[in-house]
Amino acid sequence: MNLIVTESYAESCLYAAHQIAALIQQTPTAKLGLATGGTPVPIYRELARLCRAGEVSFAKVRTVNLDEYCGLTGQNDQSYRHFMEKHLFSKIDIDTANTYVACGVGDEQTNCRALDEAVLAGGVPDLQLLGVGTNGHIGFNEASETLTAHAHIEQLSATTIAANARFFAGSDEVPTRAITMGMQNILCARRILLVATGKAKAEAIRGLIQNDDVTTRNPCTFLKLHPFADVVIDRTLAAAAGWPDA
Ligand code: F6R
């Protein structure tokens, strides 16, 4: 695991966007694993700017997203399919047929197998972008006694529902279940790029950067098992997580 401490969240996002753009410039057919939530929004904004400026083309890029809420169709404006269209896909030259966001409605077993297949189709992702939950979740693999290897349905924790309520009219509106990549689906990517900001993430990040332990109680610690995982955090979060040089 490689820790990158930046001066600010804005700098972290520029760093992440430029890493992704450099990968696509080198490998125009790159396959990206993508995340939703608040953290990646400025990363997608910068990627859209680079695309508009002609510096990077997504014409041959393929993507697969980490997760989707159960019970929401892709047309629902709270769905992660809608999020991706709004913040990235509609702003770049990607072919929508080359993008995959799991289906949140219909037969759940079928949807899980389809997500497993999408992760592997045409080869594993070249890069998986991640945020992290306040409880250390990656994708929607919630902190628990056990974690799950493959795509599955996860019951969202009270902390996740509370954290995501800001995107909804209220916490009652937040779906309580989600389909998510499992830990193997995430860790099979050739490279991982986790971006985090905010003091609410300090405990999760502390467990990631302060020791060599791996625990299901803080799922992001599993990134320590990956040989090419970059963790990008700003100085404020690094200090809150007890990083001595911050
Ligand atoms: C999103 C996802 C989640 C988020 C995490 C952090 O697709 O899988 O793991 O990355 O909940 O969310 P934000 O960035 O909103 O703090």
mmCIF file of C-alpha atoms and ligand atoms in Angstrom:
data_model
loop_
_atom_site.group_PDB
_atom_site.id
_atom_site.type_symbol
_atom_site.label_atom_id
_atom_site.label_comp_id
_atom_site.label_asym_id
_atom_site.label_seq_id
_atom_site.Cartn_x
_atom_site.Cartn_y
_atom_site.Cartn_z
ATOM 1 C CA MET A 1 0.000 0.000 0.000
ATOM 2 C CA ASN A 2 1.283 3.424 -0.950
ATOM 3 C CA LEU A 3 0.183 6.489 1.028
ATOM 4 C CA ILE A 4 0.012 9.842 -0.739
ATOM 5 C CA VAL A 5 -0.628 12.870 1.480
ATOM 6 C CA THR A 6 -1.696 16.004 -0.389
ATOM 7 C CA GLU A 7 -2.204 19.602 0.761
ATOM 8 C CA SER A 8 -5.958 19.532 0.160
ATOM 9 C CA TYR A 9 -8.924 17.439 -0.972
ATOM 10 C CA ALA A 10 -8.924 19.447 -4.225
ATOM 11 C CA GLU A 11 -5.316 18.386 -4.802
ATOM 12 C CA SER A 12 -6.193 14.740 -3.989
ATOM 13 C CA CYS A 13 -8.918 14.818 -6.629
ATOM 14 C CA LEU A 14 -6.653 16.367 -9.261
ATOM 15 C CA TYR A 15 -4.039 13.744 -8.450
ATOM 16 C CA ALA A 16 -6.569 10.909 -8.842
ATOM 17 C CA ALA A 17 -8.030 12.344 -12.064
ATOM 18 C CA HIS A 18 -4.590 12.750 -13.604
ATOM 19 C CA GLN A 19 -3.621 9.195 -12.634
ATOM 20 C CA ILE A 20 -6.754 7.908 -14.373
ATOM 21 C CA ALA A 21 -6.170 10.135 -17.417
ATOM 22 C CA ALA A 22 -2.537 8.940 -17.670
ATOM 23 C CA LEU A 23 -3.719 5.324 -17.602
ATOM 24 C CA ILE A 24 -6.196 5.989 -20.431
ATOM 25 C CA GLN A 25 -3.573 7.859 -22.466
ATOM 26 C CA GLN A 26 -1.293 4.845 -22.131
ATOM 27 C CA THR A 27 -4.061 2.248 -22.596
ATOM 28 C CA PRO A 28 -6.994 3.737 -24.554
ATOM 29 C CA THR A 29 -9.000 0.515 -24.021
ATOM 30 C CA ALA A 30 -8.512 0.656 -20.231
ATOM 31 C CA LYS A 31 -11.180 -0.822 -18.001
ATOM 32 C CA LEU A 32 -12.054 1.311 -14.955
ATOM 33 C CA GLY A 33 -13.824 0.295 -11.765
ATOM 34 C CA LEU A 34 -15.773 3.357 -10.625
ATOM 35 C CA ALA A 35 -17.299 4.663 -7.397
ATOM 36 C CA THR A 36 -20.154 7.019 -6.562
ATOM 37 C CA GLY A 37 -20.766 9.175 -3.468
ATOM 38 C CA GLY A 38 -19.514 12.656 -2.713
ATOM 39 C CA THR A 39 -15.777 11.990 -2.835
ATOM 40 C CA PRO A 40 -15.278 11.292 -6.571
ATOM 41 C CA VAL A 41 -17.406 14.181 -7.887
ATOM 42 C CA PRO A 42 -14.442 16.590 -8.400
ATOM 43 C CA ILE A 43 -12.423 13.710 -9.897
ATOM 44 C CA TYR A 44 -15.132 13.179 -12.514
ATOM 45 C CA ARG A 45 -15.343 16.948 -13.085
ATOM 46 C CA GLU A 46 -11.621 17.061 -13.888
ATOM 47 C CA LEU A 47 -11.845 13.997 -16.150
ATOM 48 C CA ALA A 48 -14.712 15.672 -18.038
ATOM 49 C CA ARG A 49 -12.604 18.839 -18.409
ATOM 50 C CA LEU A 50 -9.639 16.847 -19.737
ATOM 51 C CA CYS A 51 -11.941 15.112 -22.210
ATOM 52 C CA ARG A 52 -13.417 18.425 -23.405
ATOM 53 C CA ALA A 53 -9.893 19.788 -23.782
ATOM 54 C CA GLY A 54 -9.046 16.827 -26.029
ATOM 55 C CA GLU A 55 -6.402 15.545 -23.628
ATOM 56 C CA VAL A 56 -8.072 12.198 -23.025
ATOM 57 C CA SER A 57 -10.666 10.152 -24.880
ATOM 58 C CA PHE A 58 -12.991 7.587 -23.299
ATOM 59 C CA ALA A 59 -14.162 6.325 -26.695
ATOM 60 C CA LYS A 60 -12.704 2.852 -26.073
ATOM 61 C CA VAL A 61 -12.779 2.858 -22.264
ATOM 62 C CA ARG A 62 -14.929 0.327 -20.410
ATOM 63 C CA THR A 63 -16.271 0.847 -16.899
ATOM 64 C CA VAL A 64 -17.892 -1.166 -14.149
ATOM 65 C CA ASN A 65 -19.313 0.392 -10.998
ATOM 66 C CA LEU A 66 -18.969 -0.871 -7.459
ATOM 67 C CA ASP A 67 -22.594 -0.887 -6.433
ATOM 68 C CA GLU A 68 -26.227 0.119 -6.849
ATOM 69 C CA TYR A 69 -29.134 0.613 -4.452
ATOM 70 C CA CYS A 70 -31.710 -2.173 -4.347
ATOM 71 C CA GLY A 71 -35.169 -1.127 -5.413
ATOM 72 C CA LEU A 72 -34.120 1.743 -7.689
ATOM 73 C CA THR A 73 -34.182 1.490 -11.470
ATOM 74 C CA GLY A 74 -31.460 3.211 -13.476
ATOM 75 C CA GLN A 75 -33.995 5.922 -14.359
ATOM 76 C CA ASN A 76 -34.492 6.873 -10.708
ATOM 77 C CA ASP A 77 -32.580 10.079 -10.019
ATOM 78 C CA GLN A 78 -31.191 8.614 -6.762
ATOM 79 C CA SER A 79 -29.778 5.551 -8.501
ATOM 80 C CA TYR A 80 -26.057 5.172 -8.999
ATOM 81 C CA ARG A 81 -26.641 4.677 -12.743
ATOM 82 C CA HIS A 82 -28.200 8.141 -12.760
ATOM 83 C CA PHE A 83 -25.325 9.519 -10.658
ATOM 84 C CA MET A 84 -22.779 8.212 -13.147
ATOM 85 C CA GLU A 85 -24.695 9.613 -16.142
ATOM 86 C CA LYS A 86 -24.999 12.995 -14.445
ATOM 87 C CA HIS A 87 -21.458 13.397 -13.134
ATOM 88 C CA LEU A 88 -19.418 11.598 -15.780
ATOM 89 C CA PHE A 89 -20.900 9.595 -18.641
ATOM 90 C CA SER A 90 -22.955 12.440 -20.157
ATOM 91 C CA LYS A 91 -19.890 14.707 -20.018
ATOM 92 C CA ILE A 92 -17.351 12.481 -21.781
ATOM 93 C CA ASP A 93 -17.148 10.651 -25.106
ATOM 94 C CA ILE A 94 -17.797 7.221 -23.605
ATOM 95 C CA ASP A 95 -20.052 4.684 -25.324
ATOM 96 C CA THR A 96 -22.813 3.907 -22.791
ATOM 97 C CA ALA A 97 -22.762 0.307 -24.020
ATOM 98 C CA ASN A 98 -19.271 0.087 -22.509
ATOM 99 C CA THR A 99 -20.472 1.107 -19.033
ATOM 100 C CA TYR A 100 -21.883 -1.263 -16.434
ATOM 101 C CA VAL A 101 -23.798 -0.341 -13.297
ATOM 102 C CA ALA A 102 -25.463 -3.281 -11.549
ATOM 103 C CA CYS A 103 -29.213 -3.618 -11.764
ATOM 104 C CA GLY A 104 -31.026 -2.778 -8.516
ATOM 105 C CA VAL A 105 -34.363 -4.333 -9.451
ATOM 106 C CA GLY A 106 -35.475 -7.795 -10.540
ATOM 107 C CA ASP A 107 -33.956 -11.113 -9.524
ATOM 108 C CA GLU A 108 -31.156 -10.442 -7.064
ATOM 109 C CA GLN A 109 -29.178 -13.630 -7.709
ATOM 110 C CA THR A 110 -29.212 -12.944 -11.443
ATOM 111 C CA ASN A 111 -28.087 -9.364 -10.817
ATOM 112 C CA CYS A 112 -25.233 -10.517 -8.559
ATOM 113 C CA ARG A 113 -23.978 -13.062 -11.104
ATOM 114 C CA ALA A 114 -24.172 -10.386 -13.809
ATOM 115 C CA LEU A 115 -22.054 -8.034 -11.696
ATOM 116 C CA ASP A 116 -19.473 -10.801 -11.069
ATOM 117 C CA GLU A 117 -19.331 -11.365 -14.826
ATOM 118 C CA ALA A 118 -19.036 -7.655 -15.587
ATOM 119 C CA VAL A 119 -15.987 -7.391 -13.306
ATOM 120 C CA LEU A 120 -14.212 -10.118 -15.287
ATOM 121 C CA ALA A 121 -15.573 -9.473 -18.792
ATOM 122 C CA GLY A 122 -12.694 -8.734 -21.171
ATOM 123 C CA GLY A 123 -10.238 -8.859 -18.256
ATOM 124 C CA VAL A 124 -10.144 -7.438 -14.741
ATOM 125 C CA PRO A 125 -10.271 -3.645 -14.213
ATOM 126 C CA ASP A 126 -6.958 -1.870 -14.823
ATOM 127 C CA LEU A 127 -7.809 0.493 -12.004
ATOM 128 C CA GLN A 128 -10.479 0.514 -9.294
ATOM 129 C CA LEU A 129 -11.390 3.907 -7.841
ATOM 130 C CA LEU A 130 -12.652 3.772 -4.257
ATOM 131 C CA GLY A 131 -14.054 6.027 -1.577
ATOM 132 C CA VAL A 132 -14.408 4.780 1.983
ATOM 133 C CA GLY A 133 -17.294 4.829 4.441
ATOM 134 C CA THR A 134 -16.987 6.208 7.965
ATOM 135 C CA ASN A 135 -17.057 2.574 9.166
ATOM 136 C CA GLY A 136 -14.359 1.611 6.669
ATOM 137 C CA HIS A 137 -16.677 0.084 4.063
ATOM 138 C CA ILE A 138 -15.435 -0.156 0.483
ATOM 139 C CA GLY A 139 -18.120 -0.654 -2.112
ATOM 140 C CA PHE A 140 -20.932 -1.496 0.293
ATOM 141 C CA ASN A 141 -18.942 -4.183 2.108
ATOM 142 C CA GLU A 142 -19.964 -3.115 5.586
ATOM 143 C CA ALA A 143 -17.813 -3.636 8.692
ATOM 144 C CA SER A 144 -18.816 -6.992 10.123
ATOM 145 C CA GLU A 145 -17.580 -10.296 11.542
ATOM 146 C CA THR A 146 -17.238 -11.651 8.019
ATOM 147 C CA LEU A 147 -16.924 -10.136 4.569
ATOM 148 C CA THR A 148 -18.118 -11.594 1.265
ATOM 149 C CA ALA A 149 -15.876 -12.406 -1.688
ATOM 150 C CA HIS A 150 -18.242 -11.990 -4.629
ATOM 151 C CA ALA A 151 -21.106 -9.735 -5.684
ATOM 152 C CA HIS A 152 -23.915 -9.870 -3.146
ATOM 153 C CA ILE A 153 -26.734 -7.977 -1.504
ATOM 154 C CA GLU A 154 -25.691 -6.040 1.568
ATOM 155 C CA GLN A 155 -27.896 -4.704 4.346
ATOM 156 C CA LEU A 156 -26.675 -1.132 4.800
ATOM 157 C CA SER A 157 -25.517 -0.199 8.292
ATOM 158 C CA ALA A 158 -27.137 2.588 10.314
ATOM 159 C CA THR A 159 -23.963 4.711 9.881
ATOM 160 C CA THR A 160 -24.046 4.312 6.091
ATOM 161 C CA ILE A 161 -27.746 5.179 5.919
ATOM 162 C CA ALA A 162 -27.115 8.241 8.106
ATOM 163 C CA ALA A 163 -24.112 9.305 5.976
ATOM 164 C CA ASN A 164 -26.028 8.907 2.698
ATOM 165 C CA ALA A 165 -29.179 10.646 3.969
ATOM 166 C CA ARG A 166 -27.636 13.937 2.752
ATOM 167 C CA PHE A 167 -28.380 12.861 -0.824
ATOM 168 C CA PHE A 168 -32.062 12.140 -0.016
ATOM 169 C CA ALA A 169 -35.014 14.071 1.444
ATOM 170 C CA GLY A 170 -34.383 12.260 4.743
ATOM 171 C CA SER A 171 -32.886 9.068 6.183
ATOM 172 C CA ASP A 172 -36.252 7.288 5.752
ATOM 173 C CA GLU A 173 -35.819 7.665 1.996
ATOM 174 C CA VAL A 174 -32.393 5.956 1.812
ATOM 175 C CA PRO A 175 -32.662 2.400 0.479
ATOM 176 C CA THR A 176 -31.645 -0.076 3.196
ATOM 177 C CA ARG A 177 -30.072 -2.642 0.864
ATOM 178 C CA ALA A 178 -27.611 -2.491 -2.003
ATOM 179 C CA ILE A 179 -26.002 -4.796 -4.539
ATOM 180 C CA THR A 180 -22.227 -4.493 -4.276
ATOM 181 C CA MET A 181 -18.992 -5.957 -5.580
ATOM 182 C CA GLY A 182 -17.513 -8.269 -2.958
ATOM 183 C CA MET A 183 -13.967 -8.061 -1.673
ATOM 184 C CA GLN A 184 -12.498 -10.309 -4.364
ATOM 185 C CA ASN A 185 -14.236 -8.297 -7.076
ATOM 186 C CA ILE A 186 -12.580 -5.154 -5.728
ATOM 187 C CA LEU A 187 -9.159 -6.617 -4.988
ATOM 188 C CA CYS A 188 -8.813 -8.274 -8.408
ATOM 189 C CA ALA A 189 -8.215 -4.890 -10.074
ATOM 190 C CA ARG A 190 -4.633 -4.416 -11.268
ATOM 191 C CA ARG A 191 -4.400 -1.175 -9.350
ATOM 192 C CA ILE A 192 -6.494 0.501 -6.656
ATOM 193 C CA LEU A 193 -6.861 4.215 -5.991
ATOM 194 C CA LEU A 194 -8.682 5.127 -2.778
ATOM 195 C CA VAL A 195 -9.430 8.790 -2.115
ATOM 196 C CA ALA A 196 -10.720 9.983 1.244
ATOM 197 C CA THR A 197 -11.318 13.304 2.957
ATOM 198 C CA GLY A 198 -13.014 14.597 6.106
ATOM 199 C CA LYS A 199 -12.455 13.890 9.772
ATOM 200 C CA ALA A 200 -15.377 11.433 9.788
ATOM 201 C CA LYS A 201 -13.071 9.065 7.874
ATOM 202 C CA ALA A 202 -10.213 9.382 10.412
ATOM 203 C CA GLU A 203 -10.849 6.124 12.307
ATOM 204 C CA ALA A 204 -11.122 4.064 9.128
ATOM 205 C CA ILE A 205 -7.963 5.663 7.717
ATOM 206 C CA ARG A 206 -6.110 5.264 11.026
ATOM 207 C CA GLY A 207 -6.634 1.493 10.787
ATOM 208 C CA LEU A 208 -5.400 1.589 7.213
ATOM 209 C CA ILE A 209 -2.197 3.567 7.685
ATOM 210 C CA GLN A 210 -1.095 3.047 11.293
ATOM 211 C CA ASN A 211 -0.425 -0.711 11.402
ATOM 212 C CA ASP A 212 -0.208 -3.833 9.259
ATOM 213 C CA ASP A 213 -3.420 -5.439 10.553
ATOM 214 C CA VAL A 214 -6.263 -6.553 8.317
ATOM 215 C CA THR A 215 -9.707 -6.739 9.896
ATOM 216 C CA THR A 216 -13.252 -7.330 8.696
ATOM 217 C CA ARG A 217 -14.251 -4.661 11.262
ATOM 218 C CA ASN A 218 -12.613 -2.093 8.982
ATOM 219 C CA PRO A 219 -12.947 -3.441 5.430
ATOM 220 C CA CYS A 220 -10.617 -0.856 3.847
ATOM 221 C CA THR A 221 -7.724 -2.539 5.705
ATOM 222 C CA PHE A 222 -8.013 -5.335 3.105
ATOM 223 C CA LEU A 223 -6.266 -2.958 0.696
ATOM 224 C CA LYS A 224 -3.094 -3.942 2.566
ATOM 225 C CA LEU A 225 -3.389 -7.304 0.773
ATOM 226 C CA HIS A 226 -3.114 -5.583 -2.609
ATOM 227 C CA PRO A 227 0.389 -4.929 -3.959
ATOM 228 C CA PHE A 228 -0.607 -1.811 -5.914
ATOM 229 C CA ALA A 229 -3.061 0.154 -3.785
ATOM 230 C CA ASP A 230 -2.620 3.929 -3.542
ATOM 231 C CA VAL A 231 -4.362 5.744 -0.692
ATOM 232 C CA VAL A 232 -4.725 9.457 -1.348
ATOM 233 C CA ILE A 233 -5.642 11.661 1.620
ATOM 234 C CA ASP A 234 -5.200 15.330 2.441
ATOM 235 C CA ARG A 235 -3.012 16.641 5.240
ATOM 236 C CA THR A 236 -6.020 17.426 7.497
ATOM 237 C CA LEU A 237 -7.319 13.861 7.346
ATOM 238 C CA ALA A 238 -3.792 12.451 7.709
ATOM 239 C CA ALA A 239 -3.294 14.480 10.899
ATOM 240 C CA ALA A 240 -6.695 13.379 12.248
ATOM 241 C CA ALA A 241 -5.707 9.772 11.540
ATOM 242 C CA GLY A 242 -2.505 10.272 13.552
ATOM 243 C CA TRP A 243 -0.047 10.310 10.660
ATOM 244 C CA PRO A 244 3.131 11.746 12.185
ATOM 245 C CA ASP A 245 4.391 13.708 9.174
ATOM 246 C CA ALA A 246 1.091 15.499 8.515
HETATM 247 C C1 F6R B 1 -19.864 4.335 -3.604
HETATM 248 C C2 F6R B 1 -19.361 3.383 -2.602
HETATM 249 C C3 F6R B 1 -19.092 3.789 -1.198
HETATM 250 C C4 F6R B 1 -18.584 5.229 -1.032
HETATM 251 C C5 F6R B 1 -18.443 5.560 0.447
HETATM 252 C C6 F6R B 1 -17.959 6.981 0.675
HETATM 253 O O1 F6R B 1 -20.054 3.717 -4.848
HETATM 254 O O2 F6R B 1 -19.187 2.255 -2.932
HETATM 255 O O3 F6R B 1 -18.152 2.899 -0.637
HETATM 256 O O4 F6R B 1 -17.352 5.355 -1.684
HETATM 257 O O5 F6R B 1 -19.663 5.385 1.101
HETATM 258 O O6 F6R B 1 -18.944 7.867 0.251
HETATM 259 P P1 F6R B 1 -18.665 9.434 0.195
HETATM 260 O O7 F6R B 1 -17.671 9.653 -0.873
HETATM 261 O O8 F6R B 1 -20.000 10.039 -0.135
HETATM 262 O O9 F6R B 1 -18.165 9.828 1.541
#
